[in-house]
C-alpha positions in Angstrom: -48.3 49.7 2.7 -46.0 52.7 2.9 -44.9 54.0 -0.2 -46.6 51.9 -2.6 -49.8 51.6 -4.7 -52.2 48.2 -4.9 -52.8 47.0 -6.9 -49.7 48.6 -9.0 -50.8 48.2 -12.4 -54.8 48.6 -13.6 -55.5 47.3 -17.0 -58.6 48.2 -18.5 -60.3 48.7 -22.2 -61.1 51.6 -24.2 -64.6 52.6 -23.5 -64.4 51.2 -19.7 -65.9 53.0 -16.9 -63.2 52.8 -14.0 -64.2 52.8 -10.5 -61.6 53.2 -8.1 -61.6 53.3 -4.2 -59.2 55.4 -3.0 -58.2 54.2 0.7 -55.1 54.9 3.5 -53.5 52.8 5.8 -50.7 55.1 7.3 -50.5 58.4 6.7 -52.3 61.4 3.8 -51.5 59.9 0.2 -52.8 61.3 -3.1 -54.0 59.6 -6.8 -52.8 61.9 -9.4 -53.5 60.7 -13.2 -52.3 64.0 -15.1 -53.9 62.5 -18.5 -57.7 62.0 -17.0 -57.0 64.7 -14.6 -57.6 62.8 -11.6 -56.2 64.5 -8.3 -57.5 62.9 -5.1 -56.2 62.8 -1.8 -57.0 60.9 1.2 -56.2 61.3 5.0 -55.4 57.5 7.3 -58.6 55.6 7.3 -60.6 57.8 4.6 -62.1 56.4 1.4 -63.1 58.4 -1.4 -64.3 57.1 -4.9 -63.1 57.7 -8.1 -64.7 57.0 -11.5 -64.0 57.9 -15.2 -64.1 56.9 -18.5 -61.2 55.3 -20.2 -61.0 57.2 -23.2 -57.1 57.6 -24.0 -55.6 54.3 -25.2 -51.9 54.0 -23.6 -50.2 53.7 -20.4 -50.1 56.0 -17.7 -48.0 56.9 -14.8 -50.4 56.9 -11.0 -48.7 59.2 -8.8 -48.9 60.4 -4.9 -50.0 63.8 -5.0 -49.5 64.4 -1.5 -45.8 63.8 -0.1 -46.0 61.1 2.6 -42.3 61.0 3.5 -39.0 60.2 2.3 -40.2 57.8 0.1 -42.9 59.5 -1.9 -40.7 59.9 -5.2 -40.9 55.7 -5.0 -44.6 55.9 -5.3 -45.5 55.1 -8.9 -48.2 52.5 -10.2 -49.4 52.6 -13.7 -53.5 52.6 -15.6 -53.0 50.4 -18.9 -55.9 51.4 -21.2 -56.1 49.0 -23.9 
């Protein structure tokens, strides 16, 4: 859906390998984790896969990278590494 992550919240352990699918319904959208420097973005109907290793225990902000429209600044989700 426009302006939105799913699911909004990942929650995950220490040590886990995280395998995300990176998908677009509407329009070019981006997956930017500053703290596992992730930067990905994806174009209406592209996938791209992204894996790491959960290393950093905390919780950390999942932003659009790419602006989508007015509202982009909306677009938050958050990767809980317990």
């Amino acid at each position: 859906y426009q302006f939105g992550f799913e699911p909004e919240e990942i929650v995950v352990n220490k040590g886990d390998i995280v395998k995300l699918l990176v998908t677009s319904r509407d329009v070019a959208h981006g997956v930017y984790i500053q703290e596992y420097s992730i930067n990905v973005s994806v174009k209406q109907g592209e996938k791209k896969k992204v894996e790491f290793i959960a290393d950093k225990i905390g919780e950390f902000p999942i932003l659009c990278s790419v602006y989508c429209g007015r509202g982009h600044h909306m677009m938050k989700a958050k990767l809980v590494v317990k």
